[in-house]
Amino acid sequence: MAPDQQDRQTRDLPGRPASAAPSPEEPTEPREPLPPKEDQAAPADVSATGRDWHEARHPRAQGGAHHTTAQGLRLPDTDHSLKAGVRGPVLLQDHHLREKITHFDHERIPERVVHARGAGAHGVFTGYGTASHICRAAFLAKDAETPVFVRFSTVVGSRGSADTVRDTRGFATKFYTSEGVFDLVGNNIPVFFIQDAVKFPDVVHAAKPHPDREIPQAQSAHDTFWDFVSLHTEATFHTMMFMSDRGIPRSFRMMEGFGVHTFRLVGPDGGTTLAKFHWKPRAGVHSLVWEEAQIINGVDPDFHRRDLADAIEAGAHPQWELGVQTFPDTPEQTFQGIDLLDPTKIVPEEMAPVQPVGLLTLNANPSNFFAETEQVAFHPGHLVPGVDLTDDALLAGRLFSYLDTQISRLGGPNFAQLPINRPHVPVNDMHRDGMHQTAVHEGVAPYRPNSLDGGCPFAAGAGAGGYLETPVAVPAATKQRRAPASFLDHTSQPRMFWLSLSPVEREHLIAAYTFELGKCYENAVKERVLGVLADIDGELCEAVAEGLGLPAPAPSGPLPSVPASPALSQVGGTWPAAGRIIGIVADDKGDLDGVRAAREKILAGGMVPLVVAPAGGTLGDGGGEPIVVQRTLAAARSVEFDALLLAGRLAPAPDSYGARDAKAGVADPAESTVDPRAALLAGEAFRHAKPIGGWSGAEEVLAAAGCPVSAPGVLLNGPVDTVVAGVVNLLAGHRVWERFPARAGLGG
């Protein structure tokens, strides 16, 4: 009997598996999924909050003017439990109480084991087209615009820790490309602690708080961390980098990002190139000084996430260029003697320049932190055609770990269906069921090949955009737990890093090692670290040993002869001042016209002026437009500002005494001519090497702070426009580095 005759004879009988009869042969011509059978229906096309996807402007957001249960039942009251009488017992039948409390009990999900504290933003990536000849990924094509979500994070601390701790930062970017999701999961430091993922639990356990006391939180200044990194000297380069200023960035906006691993790019002709990814901030790379970071952790532990959100809201959209270092794809996977599979090594930019391939702009804040920043799920295995993996042993472990942790954190395998994780392309994955399944799949044949669903889904070859792994030859080898000989050099690149730093950066590195090791209890651990430092540089080792009160050991052998890499220093360049925050300290007796002029000039330059005054409200008594006060002397600290302008002398305010505000100190207000809190602001800004400008008696504030008015970066008593322009010009170098004298003889 012919298939069409059979179809006519059986179409009115129940039990047909699919809406069309299968063919005897396996279908090979790709087609869309079959429609449902006529007897089938699906849930209404409404969002998780009951809103029409097509009509509502924000369909995921809550809707309606009345309070309801999760099932949409309107509620007259949510302040009182259902009781047997006004003073009687609460009744078990109170369905609203049980629903409300049950949901509350389950609001939190497990935090990430690492990278628990973070902040995120939406944006767009625009390809330059400059990489099209080496990578066929569509998002890198010229003028291709791809939506992105970026999450920045600290590594060690819990969700409740502070932002400006000394730590490595995560820089993870989710590209919603036309070919599927691509995740570039990187850090702000280009190397990793370890060479093999089998050690990842060890380094994290060592860096986390001691398990007996659960302290210290979000810090590496303790014995277990230094015990590990001094015994695993492959960690030395990474440790030095986050002991440097890179460990305490000024802002996420002023932080580099690195893919760390070497990836394999595949061109349109099938040719391959090895590459490392770099993010270069348009605002330049800039860091806090250690005292600033300590103050911020107390007065504003949300400093970095607030800075990111405020910058985006103010229109100072952060930008980074994505760049690649490229290398020939040779069987050895090395470049000029550097093993490209070793994640504890870099290729200096002087040897392989970073070539820009696109621009990232963050232009929107999340509307819900939990739904977006907390639930976003990254994975190095989320790839697109044109980007392939290499045999990096650390990367191999991350490919397993990231997927595994998302399943644990987000309650099952369907985390890709959460709105923040959904691809912006059709998905037909044949996955079914599982916890938190929000898709409503149709058809009866989630397997391949099939004929009952018309053969759908079909395999996609390279011509249809299919992802094909590069056919790399795998050499015959014996199974063994060993590392290549090239992985054993743990001192050459750390020494290169030290030689690349400016004198002031070297001083900061010495101070960081001295502080961190000074927090350790065991002298044996300190002595072991000094032995590691001795093999990097004698001057570094001696300075740290001096601070610890311990003898400096001799190196174990001749120090490696390596060239410096100027690209590793954060000092010496100039960058745009857009998005910087400038504090203007003033009171009603100061030059308010000057304050107005300064505000206008700062705003016109794309920066943010914040007026600091003795009290909130406004300044001005009708002699011009009132000036809104954003900060009071009681609430302000200099760490919030990149530069400071002093618009007058600022006489003591009524609350400038120690019992009301300890920052005022013990001075008697009646005997002071300057508010001691204004002097504190100026003194902190001065010793943190920030530009300071002023007029109309500002020199009295600096004198009260003990700051010489002739010091570098202090601009006083010129026309207001000239003072502001001078301060902005100094901001291009981030700080007035000349104000930080290094010890004589500490090389540059």
XYZ file of C-alpha atoms in Angstrom:
748
model
C 0.000 0.000 0.000
C 1.378 3.419 -0.967
C 2.262 5.778 1.943
C -0.416 8.308 0.933
C -3.060 5.572 0.891
C -1.912 4.355 4.294
C -2.025 7.927 5.589
C -5.645 8.345 4.418
C -6.684 5.081 6.085
C -5.104 5.899 9.475
C -5.365 9.669 9.805
C -8.629 9.536 11.716
C -7.326 6.976 14.202
C -5.755 8.200 17.483
C -2.163 7.439 18.391
C -0.263 8.971 15.475
C 3.223 9.919 16.877
C 3.754 13.032 14.761
C 1.802 15.500 12.651
C 3.134 14.037 9.385
C 3.822 10.500 8.311
C 7.492 9.507 8.199
C 9.203 8.342 5.038
C 10.884 4.932 4.854
C 14.218 6.619 4.164
C 16.053 8.791 6.655
C 15.256 12.479 5.888
C 18.372 14.335 4.800
C 17.054 17.675 3.536
C 17.064 20.152 6.462
C 13.659 21.551 7.415
C 12.091 23.333 10.343
C 10.546 21.261 13.169
C 7.156 19.761 12.354
C 4.113 21.625 13.665
C 2.227 20.074 16.568
C -0.656 17.726 15.887
C -4.093 19.261 15.641
C -5.101 17.819 18.996
C -2.147 19.427 20.769
C -1.854 22.828 22.430
C 0.888 24.614 24.329
C 0.840 26.995 27.305
C -0.171 30.549 26.488
C 2.559 32.799 25.129
C 3.093 34.679 28.361
C 6.222 35.468 30.320
C 7.257 34.139 33.719
C 5.293 37.030 35.256
C 2.121 36.381 33.253
C 2.558 39.133 30.680
C 2.023 38.925 26.933
C 5.420 38.628 25.249
C 4.319 40.653 22.247
C 2.353 43.466 23.841
C 4.190 44.273 27.067
C 7.114 46.683 26.849
C 8.995 44.756 29.546
C 7.316 41.356 29.502
C 9.614 39.813 32.114
C 8.824 42.508 34.690
C 5.965 42.294 37.148
C 2.617 43.564 35.896
C -0.685 44.771 37.292
C -1.532 47.301 39.970
C -2.577 44.791 42.643
C -0.570 42.469 44.876
C -1.088 38.819 43.947
C 0.101 35.347 44.808
C 2.452 33.543 42.439
C -0.677 32.154 40.792
C -2.137 35.609 40.127
C -4.705 35.627 42.958
C -5.232 39.194 44.188
C -4.505 39.711 47.873
C -6.204 42.168 50.223
C -3.515 41.948 52.924
C 0.068 40.761 53.299
C 0.827 42.155 56.757
C -1.138 39.715 58.890
C -1.200 35.923 59.076
C -4.536 34.131 59.081
C -5.313 33.445 62.755
C -8.095 31.900 64.782
C -9.233 35.194 66.256
C -7.197 38.369 66.694
C -5.010 36.796 69.386
C -5.413 33.189 68.365
C -2.952 30.729 66.805
C -1.872 30.992 63.164
C -3.762 28.577 60.935
C -1.950 26.038 58.749
C -4.456 26.744 55.989
C -2.910 30.210 55.395
C -1.838 29.448 51.812
C -0.422 32.970 51.295
C 1.797 32.781 54.377
C 3.138 29.380 53.327
C 3.825 30.469 49.748
C 5.491 33.717 50.812
C 7.699 32.159 53.489
C 8.594 29.134 51.360
C 9.751 31.294 48.475
C 11.707 33.517 50.857
C 13.408 30.454 52.362
C 14.646 29.512 48.898
C 15.596 32.948 47.546
C 19.320 32.356 47.814
C 21.265 30.014 45.623
C 24.754 28.692 46.390
C 27.305 31.384 45.706
C 30.144 30.691 43.329
C 33.057 28.856 44.927
C 35.324 31.488 43.374
C 34.343 34.792 41.790
C 31.408 34.996 44.205
C 31.404 38.792 44.472
C 30.822 40.537 41.195
C 29.123 43.256 39.208
C 27.815 43.176 35.660
C 26.616 45.312 32.786
C 25.114 44.998 29.333
C 26.763 46.330 26.235
C 27.631 45.862 22.607
C 30.715 44.604 20.809
C 31.525 45.994 17.375
C 33.950 44.073 15.190
C 36.613 45.914 13.238
C 36.976 43.209 10.584
C 40.733 43.194 11.119
C 40.693 39.563 12.306
C 38.520 38.202 9.496
C 41.480 36.709 7.638
C 42.530 34.605 10.651
C 39.163 33.923 12.332
C 35.854 33.236 10.631
C 33.780 33.995 13.745
C 30.896 36.219 12.638
C 31.119 38.564 15.626
C 34.584 39.712 14.495
C 33.387 40.769 11.027
C 33.628 44.435 10.103
C 30.864 46.511 11.765
C 29.156 43.383 13.153
C 27.347 44.385 16.343
C 26.919 41.741 19.022
C 25.065 42.166 22.336
C 27.171 41.254 25.357
C 26.930 40.875 29.103
C 30.102 41.354 31.145
C 30.685 40.292 34.737
C 33.620 41.578 36.775
C 34.493 39.870 40.040
C 36.983 39.207 42.788
C 38.214 35.631 43.087
C 38.660 34.730 46.738
C 36.047 36.595 48.771
C 32.446 35.662 49.467
C 29.462 37.576 48.094
C 29.517 39.752 51.221
C 33.171 40.748 51.015
C 34.498 44.146 49.957
C 35.374 45.306 46.455
C 38.857 46.790 46.879
C 40.664 43.845 48.450
C 43.987 42.759 46.989
C 42.965 39.972 44.644
C 42.802 38.820 41.060
C 39.704 40.079 39.207
C 37.546 38.134 36.810
C 36.670 39.692 33.445
C 34.072 37.401 31.840
C 32.241 38.366 28.648
C 29.214 36.626 27.170
C 28.792 37.371 23.445
C 25.261 36.671 22.140
C 26.502 36.103 18.592
C 24.567 35.202 15.463
C 26.228 31.769 15.673
C 25.450 31.073 19.327
C 26.908 32.118 22.670
C 30.649 32.688 22.945
C 32.082 33.113 26.450
C 35.500 34.701 26.880
C 36.183 33.886 30.538
C 39.269 35.794 31.608
C 41.037 37.664 34.394
C 42.734 41.026 34.834
C 46.088 39.247 35.151
C 47.486 37.507 32.054
C 48.847 34.433 33.824
C 47.404 31.879 36.209
C 48.629 30.474 39.542
C 48.927 26.914 38.320
C 49.766 25.001 35.172
C 47.367 22.093 35.567
C 43.702 22.119 36.624
C 44.242 19.188 38.965
C 45.767 21.750 41.372
C 42.869 24.175 41.157
C 41.084 22.905 44.289
C 44.414 23.164 46.123
C 45.167 26.785 45.269
C 41.592 27.834 46.059
C 41.594 25.962 49.365
C 44.883 27.680 50.217
C 43.630 31.152 49.307
C 40.269 30.839 51.049
C 39.909 31.594 54.795
C 41.454 29.082 57.153
C 38.856 26.335 57.582
C 39.057 26.263 61.377
C 38.260 29.961 61.973
C 36.867 31.074 58.584
C 39.263 34.025 58.582
C 40.669 36.085 56.993
C 37.938 36.919 54.500
C 38.844 37.967 50.940
C 42.540 38.238 51.708
C 45.709 36.467 50.695
C 47.601 37.800 53.737
C 47.658 34.540 55.689
C 49.752 31.435 56.149
C 47.930 28.876 54.016
C 48.104 30.993 50.872
C 51.799 31.767 51.190
C 52.537 28.199 52.207
C 51.042 26.993 48.924
C 52.584 29.539 46.544
C 56.040 29.183 48.099
C 55.888 25.405 47.637
C 54.399 25.662 44.124
C 56.735 28.204 42.589
C 54.875 28.077 39.280
C 52.550 30.542 41.075
C 55.311 33.147 41.448
C 54.542 35.255 38.383
C 50.819 35.495 39.141
C 51.558 36.204 42.801
C 53.938 39.030 41.901
C 51.386 40.551 39.561
C 48.639 40.768 42.114
C 51.113 41.933 44.767
C 51.733 44.768 42.331
C 49.280 47.609 41.787
C 47.301 45.352 39.430
C 45.920 43.604 42.491
C 43.911 46.692 43.556
C 42.475 48.343 40.405
C 41.023 51.848 40.653
C 37.939 50.743 38.793
C 36.644 47.930 36.661
C 36.667 50.591 33.927
C 40.450 50.920 34.242
C 41.333 47.243 34.279
C 42.837 45.079 31.580
C 41.400 41.681 30.781
C 43.110 38.561 29.449
C 41.892 35.246 28.100
C 45.030 33.754 29.794
C 45.064 30.588 27.663
C 46.213 30.182 24.093
C 43.323 29.544 21.705
C 43.308 28.295 18.128
C 41.643 30.588 15.591
C 40.349 29.137 12.326
C 40.241 31.324 9.235
C 37.781 31.287 6.339
C 40.147 29.066 4.347
C 40.543 26.576 7.196
C 43.986 27.832 8.140
C 44.770 28.028 11.841
C 46.536 30.572 14.040
C 47.312 30.411 17.746
C 46.199 33.467 19.694
C 45.863 35.101 23.104
C 42.985 37.499 23.829
C 43.492 40.885 25.493
C 41.066 43.588 26.653
C 42.611 47.088 26.645
C 40.598 49.774 28.521
C 40.174 53.065 26.695
C 40.493 54.828 30.071
C 43.934 53.326 30.666
C 45.111 50.902 33.329
C 45.041 52.486 36.782
C 45.137 51.270 40.374
C 44.519 52.349 43.927
C 47.301 52.812 46.431
C 47.087 50.459 49.380
C 45.950 53.020 51.956
C 43.152 54.112 49.632
C 41.998 50.526 49.277
C 41.961 50.010 53.041
C 39.943 53.184 53.636
C 37.494 52.312 50.862
C 36.880 48.848 52.280
C 35.580 50.548 55.393
C 33.717 53.573 54.047
C 32.373 52.075 50.796
C 32.857 48.317 50.371
C 30.740 48.520 47.180
C 33.165 50.987 45.580
C 33.815 49.125 42.333
C 30.249 48.063 41.590
C 28.989 51.563 42.431
C 31.638 53.131 40.195
C 30.659 50.924 37.252
C 26.921 51.545 37.623
C 27.323 55.285 38.174
C 29.594 55.680 35.156
C 27.081 53.954 32.892
C 24.180 55.971 34.305
C 26.172 59.198 33.843
C 26.749 58.350 30.171
C 30.503 57.775 30.600
C 30.192 54.339 29.016
C 33.271 52.191 29.719
C 35.054 50.890 26.642
C 37.702 48.278 25.928
C 39.353 47.226 22.701
C 39.595 43.495 22.172
C 42.971 42.579 20.780
C 44.816 39.404 19.891
C 48.404 38.338 19.960
C 48.913 35.828 17.160
C 51.469 33.063 16.683
C 52.108 30.416 14.012
C 50.267 27.175 14.712
C 53.250 24.861 14.850
C 53.232 21.301 16.203
C 55.373 22.459 19.148
C 52.918 25.277 20.004
C 55.768 27.513 21.142
C 56.804 31.037 20.172
C 60.421 32.200 20.381
C 61.118 29.729 23.147
C 57.933 30.444 25.131
C 55.599 27.501 25.639
C 52.138 28.699 24.568
C 50.441 25.908 26.521
C 51.855 27.142 29.838
C 49.236 29.438 31.425
C 51.819 30.815 33.864
C 53.746 32.470 31.015
C 53.074 35.494 28.826
C 54.406 36.482 25.445
C 55.697 40.053 25.933
C 53.823 42.538 23.770
C 57.125 43.785 22.387
C 57.606 40.331 20.848
C 54.022 39.907 19.607
C 52.063 43.170 19.490
C 48.389 43.165 20.466
C 46.324 43.770 17.338
C 42.897 45.427 17.905
C 39.966 43.440 16.485
C 36.886 45.114 18.006
C 35.419 47.543 20.529
C 33.374 46.684 23.640
C 31.074 49.366 25.064
C 29.094 48.843 28.271
C 25.986 51.002 28.003
C 23.296 49.583 30.308
C 23.039 48.445 33.903
C 21.149 45.290 34.897
C 17.527 45.743 35.880
C 17.785 42.946 38.460
C 21.070 41.910 40.047
C 20.006 38.370 40.914
C 18.361 37.523 37.596
C 21.296 38.814 35.578
C 24.584 39.289 37.425
C 24.100 36.427 39.870
C 22.536 33.910 37.471
C 24.743 34.527 34.454
C 26.628 31.311 33.709
C 29.955 31.358 31.876
C 31.832 28.417 30.420
C 35.058 28.362 28.345
C 33.458 25.613 26.252
C 30.808 27.988 24.887
C 32.502 28.452 21.514
C 31.600 29.631 18.027
C 32.945 28.617 14.616
C 36.387 30.119 14.198
C 37.480 29.716 17.843
C 38.909 26.375 18.953
C 40.807 25.060 21.947
C 44.376 23.971 22.525
C 45.859 21.265 24.744
C 46.396 23.584 27.727
C 45.939 21.266 30.754
C 44.453 24.051 32.860
C 41.931 24.904 30.147
C 40.926 21.240 29.875
C 39.985 21.187 33.547
C 38.098 24.471 33.292
C 35.998 22.979 30.492
C 34.741 20.427 32.981
C 34.602 22.605 36.074
C 32.561 25.508 34.735
C 29.787 23.287 33.405
C 29.719 21.248 36.574
C 29.498 24.255 38.873
C 26.606 25.815 36.913
C 24.589 22.626 37.334
C 25.193 22.785 41.079
C 24.558 26.507 41.524
C 21.582 26.939 39.225
C 19.686 23.795 40.133
C 20.146 21.548 37.143
C 21.172 21.314 33.504
C 18.709 23.892 32.135
C 20.628 26.990 33.224
C 20.981 28.049 29.572
C 17.232 28.788 29.570
C 17.548 31.561 32.156
C 16.949 34.878 30.357
C 20.495 36.182 30.887
C 22.001 32.973 29.467
C 19.727 32.368 26.484
C 21.328 32.369 23.049
C 19.948 34.942 20.625
C 19.627 32.291 17.921
C 17.273 29.299 17.493
C 18.061 26.352 19.768
C 17.213 22.748 18.866
C 19.425 20.737 21.214
C 17.343 17.564 21.834
C 17.862 18.048 25.593
C 14.671 17.292 27.483
C 13.186 17.630 30.941
C 15.352 18.185 34.021
C 14.919 20.645 36.856
C 13.692 24.126 35.948
C 12.712 23.177 32.415
C 10.960 26.270 31.014
C 10.861 25.303 27.352
C 7.783 23.440 26.077
C 9.230 21.026 23.560
C 7.112 19.510 20.825
C 7.509 16.374 18.774
C 8.193 12.826 19.875
C 11.700 12.097 18.611
C 14.440 13.951 20.505
C 17.107 11.765 18.972
C 19.035 11.466 15.722
C 18.471 10.127 13.198
C 14.701 10.037 13.290
C 11.850 9.979 10.814
C 8.882 10.597 13.128
C 9.739 14.304 13.505
C 10.590 14.627 9.839
C 14.274 14.060 10.553
C 14.551 17.327 12.473
C 16.999 18.413 13.812
C 19.564 17.937 11.061
C 23.327 17.988 11.316
C 25.004 21.177 10.107
C 28.240 20.937 8.204
C 30.712 23.768 7.840
C 28.684 25.194 4.955
C 25.654 25.514 7.222
C 27.592 27.129 10.082
C 28.374 23.926 11.933
C 31.164 23.896 14.488
C 33.984 21.612 13.427
C 36.929 20.896 15.695
C 40.260 21.492 14.028
C 41.755 18.144 12.958
C 44.947 18.463 14.953
C 47.200 15.415 14.962
C 47.621 13.816 18.389
C 51.108 12.318 18.722
C 51.537 8.771 19.918
C 52.518 8.970 23.556
C 52.630 7.096 26.826
C 50.119 8.022 29.502
C 51.910 9.813 32.345
C 51.391 12.450 35.037
C 54.183 14.865 34.182
C 54.692 18.397 32.861
C 56.894 19.394 29.922
C 60.398 20.548 30.748
C 59.509 24.035 29.514
C 57.038 24.322 32.413
C 59.864 24.164 34.984
C 61.166 27.733 34.577
C 59.412 29.681 37.341
C 61.775 32.661 37.658
C 62.561 34.186 34.244
C 59.222 35.879 33.674
C 58.774 37.032 37.288
C 62.216 38.659 36.982
C 61.161 40.242 33.680
C 58.102 41.654 35.445
C 60.212 43.161 38.244
C 62.630 44.728 35.758
C 59.695 46.208 33.828
C 58.255 48.187 36.746
C 58.920 51.853 37.445
C 60.563 52.757 40.788
C 57.240 53.704 42.397
C 55.648 50.437 41.269
C 58.595 48.525 42.727
C 58.097 50.318 46.033
C 54.426 49.320 46.038
C 55.345 45.698 45.278
C 57.852 45.618 48.140
C 55.261 47.132 50.481
C 52.642 44.566 49.440
C 54.944 41.592 50.068
C 56.008 43.063 53.398
C 52.420 43.659 54.509
C 51.135 40.275 53.375
C 53.970 38.236 54.833
C 53.819 40.336 57.993
C 50.325 38.916 58.528
C 51.656 35.356 58.444
C 52.340 33.532 61.709
C 54.961 31.004 60.699
C 58.503 32.257 60.090
C 59.200 29.146 58.024
C 56.642 30.307 55.458
C 58.152 33.814 55.353
C 61.658 32.426 54.937
C 60.528 30.168 52.116
C 58.959 33.106 50.253
C 62.149 35.121 50.711
C 64.000 32.241 49.078
C 61.668 32.493 46.081
C 62.212 36.269 45.880
C 65.994 35.843 46.095
C 65.871 33.892 42.825
C 64.052 36.810 41.188
C 65.976 39.858 42.381
C 68.341 40.533 45.280
C 67.149 44.093 45.818
C 63.515 42.946 46.039
C 64.383 40.156 48.468
C 66.518 42.385 50.699
C 63.867 45.099 50.937
C 61.130 42.626 51.904
C 63.430 40.835 54.352
C 64.283 44.169 55.960
C 60.587 44.893 56.520
C 60.069 41.442 58.045
C 63.145 41.629 60.266
C 64.594 38.480 58.703
C 67.897 37.824 56.925
C 67.832 37.902 53.147
C 68.906 34.538 51.692
C 71.255 34.201 48.760
C 69.861 33.092 45.399
C 70.033 29.400 44.606
C 71.940 30.126 41.403
C 72.681 32.798 38.806
C 69.731 35.090 38.124
C 68.263 34.762 34.617
C 69.227 37.418 32.113
C 65.973 38.708 30.644
C 64.883 41.942 28.958
C 62.243 44.219 30.439
C 58.758 44.496 28.899
C 57.611 48.131 29.183
C 54.021 47.097 28.429
C 53.871 45.518 31.902
C 54.215 48.879 33.653
C 51.101 50.929 34.382
C 53.072 54.178 34.711
C 54.235 56.555 32.016
C 51.365 56.783 29.553
C 48.498 59.232 29.212
C 44.799 58.458 28.892
C 41.488 60.305 28.516
C 40.061 61.842 31.687
C 36.454 61.101 30.692
C 34.502 59.456 33.485
C 36.862 60.638 36.247
C 35.368 62.024 39.462
C 36.494 65.421 40.729
C 35.539 66.647 44.196
C 34.873 70.384 44.628
C 35.095 71.415 48.297
C 33.238 74.645 49.056
C 31.011 76.509 51.488
C 28.706 79.517 51.270
C 31.601 81.889 51.958
C 33.722 80.626 49.090
C 33.855 81.588 45.420
C 30.566 80.105 44.251
C 30.892 81.573 40.772
C 34.165 79.685 40.549
C 32.409 76.508 41.677
C 29.778 76.952 38.957
C 32.443 77.547 36.319
C 34.435 74.519 37.488
C 31.347 72.287 37.383
C 30.539 73.353 33.831
C 34.072 72.738 32.620
C 34.232 69.328 34.289
C 30.868 68.266 32.870
C 31.847 69.504 29.413
C 34.901 67.234 29.584
C 32.779 64.134 30.238
C 33.808 63.953 33.891
C 31.715 63.930 37.061
C 31.888 66.887 39.511
C 30.752 66.212 43.093
C 30.320 69.218 45.382
C 31.400 68.672 49.000
C 30.134 71.163 51.604
C 29.716 71.411 55.388
C 26.001 70.573 55.111
C 23.640 69.105 52.550
C 21.110 71.005 50.446
C 22.390 73.826 48.268
C 25.037 76.545 48.307
C 24.171 80.115 47.363
C 21.821 82.765 48.726
C 20.261 84.106 45.576
C 23.416 85.503 44.015
C 23.218 82.949 41.232
C 21.817 79.530 40.497
C 21.911 77.420 43.699
C 24.603 74.733 43.717
C 23.397 71.297 44.786
C 25.601 69.608 47.382
C 26.316 65.923 46.654
C 28.501 65.141 49.677
C 28.948 66.579 53.162
C 32.221 66.865 55.041
C 30.824 64.352 57.522
C 30.238 61.749 54.775
C 33.009 62.424 52.243
C 36.441 60.831 52.002
C 39.073 61.663 49.440
C 39.192 58.090 48.142
C 36.023 58.737 46.145
C 37.716 61.375 44.000
C 40.402 61.215 41.342
C 41.269 64.870 41.941
C 40.298 67.629 44.374
C 39.405 71.305 43.909
C 39.338 73.609 46.961
C 37.102 76.640 46.370
C 38.133 78.677 49.403
C 39.301 78.332 52.996
C 36.306 76.488 54.525
C 35.944 77.735 58.075
C 35.014 75.134 60.728
C 31.393 74.021 60.498
C 29.199 73.617 63.599
C 29.664 69.826 63.606
C 33.462 69.876 63.218
C 34.362 68.470 66.618
C 35.439 65.012 67.640
C 32.428 63.874 69.618
C 30.162 64.499 66.597
C 32.597 63.531 63.847
C 35.830 61.754 64.784
C 37.401 62.841 61.485
C 37.526 66.365 62.960
C 40.040 65.163 65.514
C 40.625 66.819 68.876
C 41.098 70.388 67.693
C 38.876 73.033 69.251
C 36.701 74.519 66.466
C 36.897 77.895 68.146
C 40.659 77.922 67.705
C 40.717 76.655 64.095
C 40.463 78.711 60.940
C 39.964 75.702 58.635
C 37.502 72.842 59.007
C 39.765 69.897 59.953
C 37.738 67.549 57.734
C 38.504 69.670 54.688
C 42.160 69.490 55.686
C 41.824 65.695 56.025
C 40.405 65.473 52.494
C 43.280 67.552 51.155
C 45.906 65.652 53.129
C 44.697 62.254 51.962
C 44.483 63.395 48.343
C 47.989 64.818 48.616
C 49.627 61.693 49.996
C 47.760 59.541 47.487
C 49.384 61.627 44.739
C 46.161 63.058 43.345
C 46.027 66.402 41.517
C 44.854 69.266 43.742
C 43.697 72.679 42.564
C 42.329 75.634 44.446
C 41.649 79.333 44.726
C 40.351 82.010 47.122
C 42.270 80.873 50.201
C 42.735 77.191 49.351
C 46.367 77.415 50.442
C 45.136 77.700 54.049
C 43.468 74.293 53.761
C 46.686 72.766 52.449
C 48.709 74.442 55.203
C 46.348 72.992 57.808
C 46.908 69.586 56.218
C 50.681 70.019 56.294
C 50.950 69.919 52.482
C 53.548 72.132 50.760
C 51.832 74.313 48.176
C 54.899 74.135 45.942
C 54.709 70.336 45.624
C 54.184 68.716 42.206
C 50.547 68.562 41.132
C 49.323 71.429 43.355
C 47.794 74.229 41.271
C 46.638 77.313 43.153
C 45.180 80.773 42.623
C 45.109 81.037 38.869
C 41.898 81.676 36.916
C 39.427 78.904 37.676
C 39.392 77.646 34.075
C 43.176 77.447 34.105
C 43.276 75.575 37.421
C 40.644 73.069 36.267
C 42.390 72.556 32.926
C 45.671 71.917 34.743
C 44.086 69.367 37.069
C 42.437 67.558 34.138
C 45.745 67.501 32.295
C 47.404 65.869 35.312
C 44.644 63.258 35.441
C 45.794 61.986 32.052
C 48.718 60.383 33.889
C 46.367 59.025 36.591
C 48.425 60.394 39.484
C 51.189 62.885 40.202
C 53.826 60.186 40.396
C 56.595 62.716 41.156
C 55.028 63.121 44.595
C 55.994 59.508 45.390
C 59.773 59.487 45.838
C 61.328 56.046 45.549
C 64.284 54.961 47.641
C 67.570 56.057 46.142
C 69.051 53.325 44.022
C 65.802 51.412 43.422
C 66.247 51.006 39.672
C 63.765 51.971 36.987
